[in-house]
Every structure is written in C-alpha cells, then in structure tokens.
Amino acid sequence: MSVFSYPFMQRAFLIGIIIAIISSSMGLFLVLRRFSMVGDTLSHSALAGVAIGMVTGVYPLYSAIVVTLAASFLVERLRKEYKEYAEISLAIVMAAGIGLASLLISIGKNKTIGINNYMFGSISLVTEEDLRIAVVLGIIIIATLLVLFRALFYMTFDEIDAKLRGIPVSRLNLVFAMLVAITITLSMRIVGILLVSSLMTVPVAASIQIAKSFRQAFIYTNIFGVLSVTLGLIASFYLDVAPGGSIVLISLIILFVVILLKNFYNKIIKKQVM
Amino acid sequence: MSREIVKVENLSFGYEKRLILDNINFKIERKDYIGIIGHNGSAKSTLLKLLMGFLKPNTGSIEIFGTSIDKFEEWNKIGYLPQNARNFNTRFPATVEEVVGSSLYSKMNIFKTLNKKIKMEVLEALKAVNMVEFKDSLIGNLSGGQQQRVFLARLIINSPEIIFMDEPLIGVDAESQNIFFELIDKFNKELGVTVVMVTHDTNPLHNRANKIFRLDGGKITIYNSNN
C-alpha cells in the first residue's frame, strides 16, 4: 500500500503541511528579528503545558496552548523589564518551562508516560481532534499573517520607522507573540518539542541564502518548509523512525544543497566575468 | 500658516539627580536649517529623542505643529533618520523598493500591497535621490552612502515638513556626503522642508545652517547665521 493510502498518514500530511507553512512563515520573522531562540523557549513551555494536561486529565494540546500563550506574554513583559539584556527573558521563561515540566513528569509517573511522543513527534498518534485544531488554528494564523504581512515586514526591518508610519507596533508585537505560541504548540505534535525551533529556523537559513527580495524569502522559506515536512514524513513512515528527526535532517540536507548550489553558481558566474 | 514648527519651553531632562539638559528654550521655524552641535555626551541625540517623543522631559513642554508632543499624531509630517538607521542586519532580504514602499503603509490599500501607484511613488522618490537603478537591489548589498540615500528617499516619500537627522553621515565616504548634502539643500531650499541635523562635524553646516544650537553642560547657546 502507498504511504498516502493510510488514513493516519493522510492526517499527518495534512497537519504537516499546515504546520510547515505556519512554522516557516513565523520563523522568517523570528530569525530576521534575531529572536530565533524564542522558538526554543516557548517549545519548552509547551512541554510544561503538555505535562499539566497529562497530570490533570485535560487534552494536552489545549493545556499546551494556554501555557505557551502565557509564556509568550511573560517573555514580552520580561523583555521590557530587561531592555538592555532581552535574551535574559528567554532564559528565565525557558528555565520555568523545563523546571515545571520535569517536576510534573516526576509527579505524574504513569500519567506522563506518553510525553516522549510530544518530545520527538509522532505520526500515528495524530488524532482527529489534533487535525481539527490544526486546521482551524492554522487557517486563522495563515489569514492573520497575510493581512499583517506588510506591517510585520516593516516592523521587522525598522521598528522605529514602522511606529512613525502608523503601524501599531506594541499591539502587533502582542499578536505576533500569540501567533508564535500557537504555531509552536501545533507543530510539536508532529515535529516534537525538541525540534520545533529547528523547523522554524533551518528553512529560513536556506531561503535567505538565495532570496533576492523579502517576497522571495517568504516563498522559498515556505517551499523548503513544506518539502522538509512531506519528505520527512515519508522517510519516517518507511524507516519507522520519529518524524521530528527525519523532518529536521531533511531540512538540513536542503540547506546544505542550497549552499552548495549557490557557491557552485557563484563560481561559474565569477569565472565567466573573469 | 504659522511659521513656528517646534516650540520648546523650560525643558529639563536627566537621570535621577543629574540634569543633562537644563531649562532649554528654543523655537524652530518653517524652512529653518538647524545644526545641533556639541561634544560627545552633550545630550545632542537625547534632545532629538525628546523632540520625537521617544523620551519624556522631566519638566517643561515640547510642541510640534502647535500640538503637545504626547498628543501629536501627524507623524507623516515628520521624517526621522536615526543614528543607527544603517545598523540593520546586512543579510536582511529586502529590496530598496520594498523598504521605501513600505514606509507608505498608511496610504496602502487594505491588503497593504505594493501596487502600481505605490511603485510609481517609490520610483519618484528614488529619482530624487539618484537611486532608481538600485530599485531591485538588496538593501544590504549597497554601500553606506547609497543606503543613506535610500533612507532619504524613504523620508521624502511621505512629503514631511520637517526632517530630524542624527549624525547621518558617520561611516559615509566623502563623495556620498557631498551628494547627501546637495539633496538636503535641495529639499530645504526648493521644497521648503525644515531640517534639523545633529552632527559632531560642523564643517558641512557652514553656509547651510541658518541656526546652530550648541549644547554644553546641559545649556543651549543659539547662533543665528547673522552672528
């Protein structure tokens, strides 16, 4: 049977393409704002959220969304507190996330046994409920991104001028933090908490190697993200490995191929000029 | 139309007990070309940030176009070129057109796209600073002088009535500096744009600025072109 004929794989591909688009798009803004570490920080908060859900009997994706949203607001608040050392806010929230998660995992014992599936991602455990949440939230995030695209671009390039040109920067920062938090929570189901931030950064790293405009960077990032997730899921199915690892390794292969092709192309052009 | 654009009265600003601006008073009028000079740490940039409303004075008042700076909303009348404008990540994947066009955000359609009309306006602004051929270049690939001209295009595209600039020519080569000043002179003389420039280098201000504000020890001394 083909990989696409299994219902659980169809669910995985659908949810995978949605998270590839939202993770890569949000990742582009995060990387260019030099906030790559936000992904790591919030994914560890998501781990605490999952653990809370498992211990209390709430559906883990819901508790993870709430905790990650709270963590993203906390990061924003602490960034204002430590203006000169903004990365401290990430370290503090990450510490809180890991601390709380490890405490709950030890307390929960049998209840938290399934947490590995959230750490490294899982295909077979993607439920109808996960799919419904991912489709609804994914569409909301993509629509919001399209509407706010110009404002986010300009705020990312020059926050002060964006403010002067009438972009509501403070509110936009808050909306952006919320979108990042939801993106991370949705992505952890397939990619896994430990690798969420890789899916947000590696496709971006490949796209900014070759993009000749911001529009191109956005398109390439999405193509590389979707390619990584779909090929990674196929590899995960046939090799019987956790999808998080295969997705991220494929995104790294794409990055290296892009760098190699770019260098090769530059050498040929240089030779022709000389 | 009132000639007065900026009115500063009894302005003091400091951190804790140390005042770095002490009871400052001045006015800036339409078409003025003002140089703000002073040694390092004389609060030149701080004064500019207060005028832009980024910092709040301890005491005193600042009015721009007849409105107190805390209530001021007509930011399209103001152009601002901060000292660190060129501190962006040089690998930022944005073209000159995307950067200049996006500053027309408030004039864009609901989807905020760079439509034909916006692109035409960008072209006109780039023509004014002799940068049309770099429209599709990545901004990070341009030289310091070229980047500064792009930022100038971004300022003028919103037709500001006053331009604030903080050390705009640090790290810019001599030829680009000359082009930059010629453009600023043109905006000031032909378009009537008021210019306020913070600079440590007073030479370019000779025969240009009609007023010099010299900051020293928290006090301001104002020199007019006739003295």
Coordinates of C-alpha atoms in Angstrom, one line a residue:
Chain A
M1 CA 0.0 0.0 0.0
S2 CA 1.2 3.6 -0.8
V3 CA 2.1 5.9 2.1
F4 CA -0.8 8.1 1.1
S5 CA -3.5 5.4 1.4
Y6 CA -3.3 5.1 5.2
P7 CA -5.8 7.4 7.0
F8 CA -3.3 8.2 9.8
M9 CA -0.7 9.2 7.1
Q10 CA -3.3 11.4 5.3
R11 CA -3.9 13.2 8.6
A12 CA -0.2 13.5 9.2
F13 CA 0.4 15.0 5.8
L14 CA -2.5 17.5 6.1
I15 CA -1.4 18.6 9.6
G16 CA 2.2 18.5 8.5
I17 CA 1.7 20.9 5.5
I18 CA -0.2 23.3 7.7
I19 CA 2.5 23.4 10.4
A20 CA 5.2 23.6 7.7
I21 CA 3.6 26.8 6.3
I22 CA 2.9 28.5 9.7
S23 CA 6.3 27.4 11.2
S24 CA 8.3 28.6 8.3
S25 CA 6.5 31.8 7.9
M26 CA 6.7 32.7 11.6
G27 CA 10.3 31.5 11.6
L28 CA 11.2 34.0 8.9
F29 CA 10.1 37.0 11.0
L30 CA 11.7 35.5 14.2
V31 CA 15.1 34.9 12.5
L32 CA 15.2 38.3 10.9
R33 CA 14.2 39.9 14.3
R34 CA 17.1 37.9 15.8
F35 CA 14.6 36.1 18.1
S36 CA 15.5 32.6 16.9
M37 CA 15.7 31.4 20.5
V38 CA 12.0 32.3 21.1
G39 CA 11.1 29.0 19.4
D40 CA 13.2 27.0 21.8
T41 CA 12.0 28.9 24.9
L42 CA 8.3 28.6 24.0
S43 CA 8.6 24.9 23.0
H44 CA 9.9 24.1 26.5
S45 CA 6.9 26.0 27.9
A46 CA 4.7 23.8 25.7
L47 CA 6.3 20.8 27.3
A48 CA 5.2 22.1 30.7
G49 CA 1.7 22.6 29.2
V50 CA 1.6 19.0 27.9
A51 CA 2.7 17.7 31.3
I52 CA 0.0 19.8 33.0
G53 CA -2.6 18.4 30.6
M54 CA -1.5 14.8 31.2
V55 CA -1.4 15.1 35.0
T56 CA -4.8 16.9 35.2
G57 CA -6.6 14.9 32.5
V58 CA -7.1 17.9 30.2
Y59 CA -6.4 17.3 26.5
P60 CA -2.6 18.1 26.3
L61 CA -2.8 20.3 23.2
Y62 CA -5.3 22.6 24.9
S63 CA -3.2 23.0 28.1
A64 CA -0.1 23.4 26.0
I65 CA -1.7 26.3 24.0
V66 CA -2.7 28.1 27.2
V67 CA 0.7 27.6 28.9
T68 CA 2.6 28.6 25.8
L69 CA 0.5 31.7 25.3
A70 CA 1.1 32.7 28.9
A71 CA 4.8 32.1 28.4
S72 CA 4.9 34.3 25.3
F73 CA 3.2 37.2 27.2
L74 CA 5.7 36.6 30.0
V75 CA 8.6 36.9 27.5
E76 CA 7.2 40.1 26.2
R77 CA 6.8 41.5 29.7
L78 CA 10.3 40.5 30.8
R79 CA 11.8 41.9 27.7
K80 CA 10.5 45.3 28.8
E81 CA 12.0 44.7 32.3
Y82 CA 15.4 43.8 30.9
K83 CA 15.6 46.1 27.8
E84 CA 19.4 46.0 27.5
Y85 CA 19.6 42.2 28.0
A86 CA 16.4 41.0 26.2
E87 CA 17.7 37.4 26.0
I88 CA 17.6 37.1 29.8
S89 CA 13.8 37.0 29.4
L90 CA 14.1 33.9 27.2
A91 CA 16.4 32.1 29.7
I92 CA 14.0 32.8 32.6
V93 CA 10.9 31.6 30.8
M94 CA 12.8 28.5 29.5
A95 CA 14.0 27.7 33.0
A96 CA 10.4 28.0 34.2
G97 CA 9.2 25.7 31.5
I98 CA 11.8 23.0 32.0
G99 CA 11.5 23.2 35.8
L100 CA 7.8 22.9 35.8
A101 CA 7.8 20.1 33.2
S102 CA 10.4 18.0 34.9
L103 CA 8.5 18.4 38.2
L104 CA 5.2 17.4 36.7
I105 CA 6.7 14.5 34.8
S106 CA 8.2 13.0 38.0
I107 CA 4.9 13.6 39.9
G108 CA 2.7 12.3 37.1
K109 CA 4.6 8.9 36.8
N110 CA 2.3 6.7 34.8
K111 CA 0.1 9.5 33.6
T112 CA 3.1 11.2 31.8
I113 CA 4.5 8.1 30.1
G114 CA 3.3 9.3 26.7
I115 CA 5.3 12.5 26.9
N116 CA 8.1 11.1 24.6
N117 CA 5.6 11.3 21.7
Y118 CA 5.5 15.1 22.3
M119 CA 9.3 15.4 22.7
F120 CA 10.2 13.8 19.4
G121 CA 6.9 14.0 17.5
S122 CA 4.6 11.2 16.3
I123 CA 2.7 10.3 13.2
S124 CA 0.5 7.5 14.4
L125 CA -0.8 9.4 17.4
V126 CA -2.2 12.4 15.4
T127 CA -5.9 12.2 16.2
E128 CA -8.9 13.6 14.5
E129 CA -9.1 16.1 17.4
D130 CA -5.5 17.3 16.6
L131 CA -6.4 17.6 12.9
R132 CA -9.5 19.7 13.7
I133 CA -7.5 22.0 16.0
A134 CA -4.6 22.3 13.5
V135 CA -6.9 23.1 10.5
V136 CA -8.9 25.8 12.4
L137 CA -6.0 27.5 14.1
G138 CA -3.7 27.0 11.0
I139 CA -6.2 28.8 8.8
I140 CA -6.6 31.6 11.3
I141 CA -2.8 32.0 11.6
I142 CA -2.3 32.0 7.8
A143 CA -5.1 34.5 7.2
T144 CA -3.7 36.8 10.0
L145 CA -0.2 36.5 8.5
L146 CA -1.4 37.6 5.1
V147 CA -3.3 40.6 6.5
L148 CA -0.4 41.6 8.7
F149 CA 2.4 40.7 6.2
R150 CA 3.4 44.3 5.3
A151 CA 3.2 45.5 8.9
L152 CA 5.3 42.6 10.2
F153 CA 7.8 43.1 7.4
Y154 CA 8.3 46.7 8.1
M155 CA 8.3 46.3 11.9
T156 CA 11.0 43.6 11.5
F157 CA 13.1 45.8 9.3
D158 CA 12.8 49.1 11.3
E159 CA 10.6 49.1 14.4
I160 CA 11.0 52.9 15.0
D161 CA 10.1 54.0 11.5
A162 CA 7.2 51.4 11.5
K163 CA 5.8 53.2 14.5
L164 CA 6.2 56.6 12.9
R165 CA 4.4 55.4 9.8
G166 CA 1.3 54.4 11.8
I167 CA 1.9 50.7 12.4
P168 CA 0.6 49.8 15.9
V169 CA 3.9 48.2 16.9
S170 CA 3.0 47.3 20.5
R171 CA -0.2 45.6 19.6
L172 CA 1.4 43.9 16.6
N173 CA 4.2 42.5 18.9
L174 CA 1.5 41.0 21.1
V175 CA -0.4 39.4 18.2
F176 CA 2.9 38.1 16.9
A177 CA 3.8 36.6 20.2
M178 CA 0.4 34.8 20.3
L179 CA 0.8 33.5 16.7
V180 CA 4.2 32.2 17.6
A181 CA 2.9 30.4 20.7
I182 CA 0.1 28.7 18.8
T183 CA 2.4 27.8 15.9
I184 CA 4.8 26.1 18.3
T185 CA 2.0 24.2 20.1
L186 CA 0.6 22.9 16.9
S187 CA 4.0 21.9 15.5
M188 CA 5.1 19.9 18.5
R189 CA 2.6 17.2 17.7
I190 CA 4.4 16.2 14.5
V191 CA 8.0 17.6 14.9
G192 CA 8.3 17.2 18.6
I193 CA 9.1 19.8 21.3
L194 CA 12.8 19.4 21.0
L195 CA 12.8 20.1 17.2
V196 CA 10.1 22.7 16.8
S197 CA 12.5 25.6 16.7
S198 CA 14.6 23.8 14.0
L199 CA 11.6 23.8 11.7
M200 CA 11.3 27.5 12.3
T201 CA 14.9 28.4 11.5
V202 CA 16.5 25.9 9.1
P203 CA 14.2 26.6 6.1
V204 CA 14.7 30.3 6.7
A205 CA 18.5 29.8 6.8
A206 CA 18.3 28.2 3.3
S207 CA 15.9 30.8 1.9
I208 CA 18.0 33.9 2.9
Q209 CA 20.9 32.3 1.0
I210 CA 19.2 32.8 -2.3
A211 CA 16.3 35.3 -1.9
K212 CA 16.6 38.5 -3.8
S213 CA 13.7 40.2 -2.0
F214 CA 11.6 39.7 1.1
R215 CA 8.8 38.3 -1.0
Q216 CA 11.1 35.7 -2.4
A217 CA 12.4 34.9 1.1
F218 CA 8.9 34.2 2.2
I219 CA 8.1 32.0 -0.7
Y220 CA 11.3 30.0 -0.6
T221 CA 11.0 29.5 3.2
N222 CA 7.6 28.0 2.7
I223 CA 8.7 25.8 -0.1
F224 CA 11.6 24.5 1.9
G225 CA 9.5 24.0 5.0
V226 CA 6.7 22.0 3.1
L227 CA 9.4 20.0 1.3
S228 CA 11.1 19.1 4.6
V229 CA 7.9 18.0 6.3
T230 CA 6.5 16.0 3.4
L231 CA 9.8 14.2 2.6
G232 CA 10.5 13.8 6.4
L233 CA 7.1 12.2 7.0
I234 CA 7.6 9.7 4.1
A235 CA 11.1 8.9 5.4
S236 CA 9.6 8.4 8.9
F237 CA 6.9 6.1 7.5
Y238 CA 9.3 3.8 5.6
L239 CA 12.2 3.9 8.0
D240 CA 10.0 3.6 11.1
V241 CA 11.7 6.5 12.9
A242 CA 10.3 9.5 14.8
P243 CA 9.2 12.1 12.3
G244 CA 10.8 15.1 14.1
G245 CA 14.3 13.8 13.4
S246 CA 13.7 12.9 9.8
I247 CA 12.0 16.2 9.1
V248 CA 14.8 18.3 10.6
L249 CA 17.5 16.2 8.9
I250 CA 15.9 16.7 5.5
S251 CA 15.6 20.4 6.2
L252 CA 19.4 20.4 6.9
I253 CA 20.1 18.5 3.7
I254 CA 18.1 21.1 1.8
L255 CA 20.1 23.8 3.5
F256 CA 23.4 22.2 2.5
V257 CA 22.3 21.6 -1.1
V258 CA 21.2 25.3 -1.4
I259 CA 24.6 26.5 0.0
L260 CA 26.5 24.1 -2.4
L261 CA 24.4 25.1 -5.4
K262 CA 24.8 28.8 -4.6
N263 CA 28.6 28.5 -4.2
F264 CA 28.8 26.5 -7.5
Y265 CA 26.6 29.1 -9.3
N266 CA 28.7 32.0 -7.9
K267 CA 32.0 30.3 -9.1
I268 CA 30.6 29.8 -12.6
I269 CA 29.4 33.4 -12.8
K270 CA 32.8 34.7 -11.5
K271 CA 34.6 32.5 -14.0
Q272 CA 32.5 33.9 -16.8
V273 CA 33.1 37.5 -15.7
M274 CA 36.9 36.9 -15.4
Chain B
M1 CA 0.1 79.1 8.1
S2 CA 2.1 79.6 11.3
R3 CA 5.9 79.7 10.7
E4 CA 6.5 78.0 14.0
I5 CA 7.0 74.2 13.8
V6 CA 8.7 73.3 17.1
K7 CA 8.4 75.2 20.4
V8 CA 10.4 74.1 23.4
E9 CA 9.9 75.8 26.7
N10 CA 11.8 75.3 30.0
L11 CA 12.8 71.8 29.0
S12 CA 14.8 69.9 31.5
F13 CA 15.8 66.2 31.3
G14 CA 18.1 64.0 33.4
Y15 CA 18.5 60.7 35.1
E16 CA 18.0 60.7 38.8
K17 CA 19.5 63.9 40.1
R18 CA 21.9 64.6 37.2
L19 CA 20.4 67.0 34.7
I20 CA 21.8 66.6 31.2
L21 CA 19.5 69.3 29.7
D22 CA 18.8 72.2 32.0
N23 CA 16.0 74.7 31.3
I24 CA 16.3 74.7 27.5
N25 CA 14.2 77.1 25.3
F26 CA 14.1 77.5 21.6
K27 CA 11.8 77.6 18.5
I28 CA 12.2 76.1 15.1
E29 CA 10.5 77.8 12.2
R30 CA 9.5 76.7 8.8
K31 CA 12.4 76.3 6.3
D32 CA 15.0 76.6 9.1
Y33 CA 18.2 74.6 8.6
I34 CA 19.4 73.8 12.1
G35 CA 22.6 72.2 13.2
I36 CA 22.7 70.8 16.7
I37 CA 26.3 70.5 17.8
G38 CA 28.3 69.8 21.0
H39 CA 30.9 67.5 22.3
N40 CA 30.4 63.8 23.0
G41 CA 27.8 63.3 25.8
S42 CA 26.4 66.8 25.5
A43 CA 22.9 65.2 25.0
K44 CA 22.5 66.1 21.3
S45 CA 20.8 62.8 20.5
T46 CA 18.8 62.9 23.7
L47 CA 17.4 66.3 22.6
L48 CA 16.4 64.8 19.3
K49 CA 14.7 61.9 21.0
L50 CA 12.8 64.3 23.3
L51 CA 11.7 66.2 20.2
M52 CA 10.5 63.0 18.6
G53 CA 8.6 62.0 21.8
F54 CA 10.8 58.9 22.4
L55 CA 11.8 60.3 25.8
K56 CA 9.7 62.3 28.2
P57 CA 11.0 65.5 29.7
N58 CA 11.3 65.8 33.5
T59 CA 9.9 69.3 33.3
G60 CA 8.9 71.8 30.5
S61 CA 7.0 71.4 27.3
I62 CA 7.5 70.5 23.7
E63 CA 5.1 71.4 21.0
I64 CA 5.2 70.3 17.4
F65 CA 3.0 71.9 14.8
G66 CA 1.1 73.5 17.7
T67 CA 0.4 70.2 19.5
S68 CA 2.0 68.9 22.6
I69 CA 4.3 66.0 21.7
D70 CA 2.4 63.5 23.9
K71 CA -0.7 64.2 21.9
F72 CA 0.9 64.6 18.5
E73 CA -0.3 62.1 15.8
E74 CA 0.5 63.6 12.4
W75 CA 3.7 61.6 12.1
N76 CA 3.6 61.8 8.3
K77 CA 4.7 65.4 8.7
I78 CA 7.9 64.2 10.3
G79 CA 10.9 62.4 8.8
Y80 CA 13.4 60.8 11.1
L81 CA 16.8 59.4 10.3
P82 CA 18.3 57.9 13.5
Q83 CA 22.0 57.4 14.1
N84 CA 21.6 53.6 13.9
A85 CA 19.4 53.5 10.7
R86 CA 22.1 51.5 8.9
N87 CA 22.5 49.1 11.8
F88 CA 20.1 46.6 10.3
N89 CA 21.2 43.0 9.5
T90 CA 23.1 43.3 6.2
R91 CA 21.7 40.0 5.1
F92 CA 18.2 41.2 5.6
P93 CA 16.4 40.0 2.4
A94 CA 14.7 43.3 1.4
T95 CA 14.9 45.3 -1.8
V96 CA 15.2 49.0 -1.9
E97 CA 11.7 49.1 -3.4
E98 CA 10.2 47.0 -0.6
V99 CA 11.8 49.2 2.1
V100 CA 10.9 52.6 0.6
G101 CA 7.4 51.4 -0.5
S102 CA 6.6 50.0 3.0
S103 CA 7.0 53.4 4.5
L104 CA 3.8 54.4 2.6
Y105 CA 2.0 51.9 4.9
S106 CA -0.7 54.4 5.9
K107 CA -1.5 55.1 2.2
M108 CA -1.8 51.5 1.1
N109 CA -4.9 49.5 0.3
I110 CA -6.5 47.1 2.8
F111 CA -4.1 44.3 1.8
K112 CA -1.1 46.6 2.1
T113 CA 0.4 45.6 -1.2
L114 CA 2.9 47.4 -3.2
N115 CA 0.5 48.3 -6.0
K116 CA 1.3 50.3 -9.2
K117 CA 0.5 53.6 -7.6
I118 CA 2.9 52.9 -4.6
K119 CA 5.6 51.6 -7.0
M120 CA 5.3 54.9 -9.0
E121 CA 5.7 56.9 -5.9
V122 CA 8.8 54.8 -4.9
L123 CA 10.3 55.4 -8.3
E124 CA 9.8 59.2 -8.0
A125 CA 11.4 59.2 -4.5
L126 CA 14.3 57.1 -5.8
K127 CA 14.7 59.5 -8.8
A128 CA 15.0 62.4 -6.4
V129 CA 18.0 60.7 -4.7
N130 CA 19.5 59.3 -7.9
M131 CA 19.0 55.7 -6.9
V132 CA 16.5 54.5 -9.5
E133 CA 18.9 51.8 -10.9
F134 CA 19.1 50.2 -7.4
K135 CA 15.3 49.7 -7.1
D136 CA 15.6 45.9 -7.1
S137 CA 18.9 45.6 -5.2
L138 CA 19.0 44.1 -1.8
I139 CA 19.5 47.0 0.6
G140 CA 22.3 45.2 2.5
N141 CA 24.4 45.0 -0.7
L142 CA 24.6 48.8 -1.1
S143 CA 27.4 51.0 0.2
G144 CA 26.9 53.1 3.3
G145 CA 26.3 56.3 1.2
Q146 CA 23.8 54.5 -1.1
Q147 CA 21.9 53.1 1.9
Q148 CA 21.7 56.6 3.4
R149 CA 20.3 57.9 0.1
V150 CA 17.7 55.1 0.2
F151 CA 16.7 56.2 3.7
L152 CA 16.5 59.8 2.5
A153 CA 14.1 58.6 -0.3
R154 CA 12.1 56.8 2.5
L155 CA 11.9 60.1 4.4
I156 CA 10.8 62.3 1.5
I157 CA 8.3 59.9 0.1
N158 CA 5.9 60.9 2.8
S159 CA 6.4 64.6 2.0
P160 CA 7.5 65.6 5.5
E161 CA 7.5 69.2 6.6
I162 CA 10.4 68.7 8.9
I163 CA 13.3 66.2 8.9
F164 CA 15.3 65.2 12.0
M165 CA 18.6 63.6 11.4
D166 CA 21.1 62.2 14.0
E167 CA 24.7 62.0 12.8
P168 CA 23.5 60.9 9.3
L169 CA 27.0 60.8 7.7
I170 CA 29.0 58.6 10.1
G171 CA 30.8 56.0 8.1
V172 CA 29.8 57.5 4.7
D173 CA 32.5 58.4 2.2
A174 CA 33.3 62.0 1.2
E175 CA 31.6 61.8 -2.3
S176 CA 28.4 60.3 -0.9
Q177 CA 28.5 63.0 1.8
N178 CA 28.5 65.7 -0.9
I179 CA 25.6 64.1 -2.8
F180 CA 23.7 63.8 0.5
F181 CA 24.2 67.5 1.4
E182 CA 23.2 68.6 -2.1
L183 CA 20.0 66.7 -1.7
I184 CA 19.2 68.0 1.7
D185 CA 20.0 71.6 0.4
K186 CA 17.5 71.0 -2.4
F187 CA 14.8 69.8 -0.1
N188 CA 15.3 72.7 2.2
K189 CA 15.6 75.5 -0.4
E190 CA 13.3 74.2 -3.2
L191 CA 10.7 72.2 -1.3
G192 CA 10.8 74.3 1.9
V193 CA 11.5 71.3 4.2
T194 CA 12.8 72.2 7.6
V195 CA 16.0 70.4 8.5
V196 CA 17.3 69.6 12.0
M197 CA 20.6 67.8 12.0
V198 CA 22.6 66.5 14.9
T199 CA 26.3 66.4 14.0
H200 CA 29.7 66.4 15.5
D201 CA 31.3 67.7 12.3
T202 CA 30.5 71.4 12.0
N203 CA 32.2 72.0 8.6
P204 CA 29.3 71.0 6.4
L205 CA 27.0 73.3 8.3
H206 CA 28.9 76.5 7.2
N207 CA 26.8 78.4 4.6
R208 CA 24.0 75.9 5.1
A209 CA 22.5 76.1 8.6
N210 CA 20.8 79.4 9.4
K211 CA 20.8 78.5 13.1
I212 CA 23.3 76.5 15.2
F213 CA 22.2 75.1 18.6
R214 CA 25.3 74.4 20.7
L215 CA 24.8 72.2 23.7
D216 CA 27.3 72.3 26.6
G217 CA 26.9 71.4 30.2
G218 CA 23.2 71.0 29.8
K219 CA 22.7 74.5 28.5
I220 CA 22.0 75.7 24.9
T221 CA 23.5 78.6 23.0
I222 CA 21.8 79.6 19.8
Y223 CA 23.8 81.2 17.0
N224 CA 22.0 82.8 14.0
S225 CA 23.6 82.9 10.6
N226 CA 24.0 86.7 11.1
N227 CA 26.1 86.3 14.2

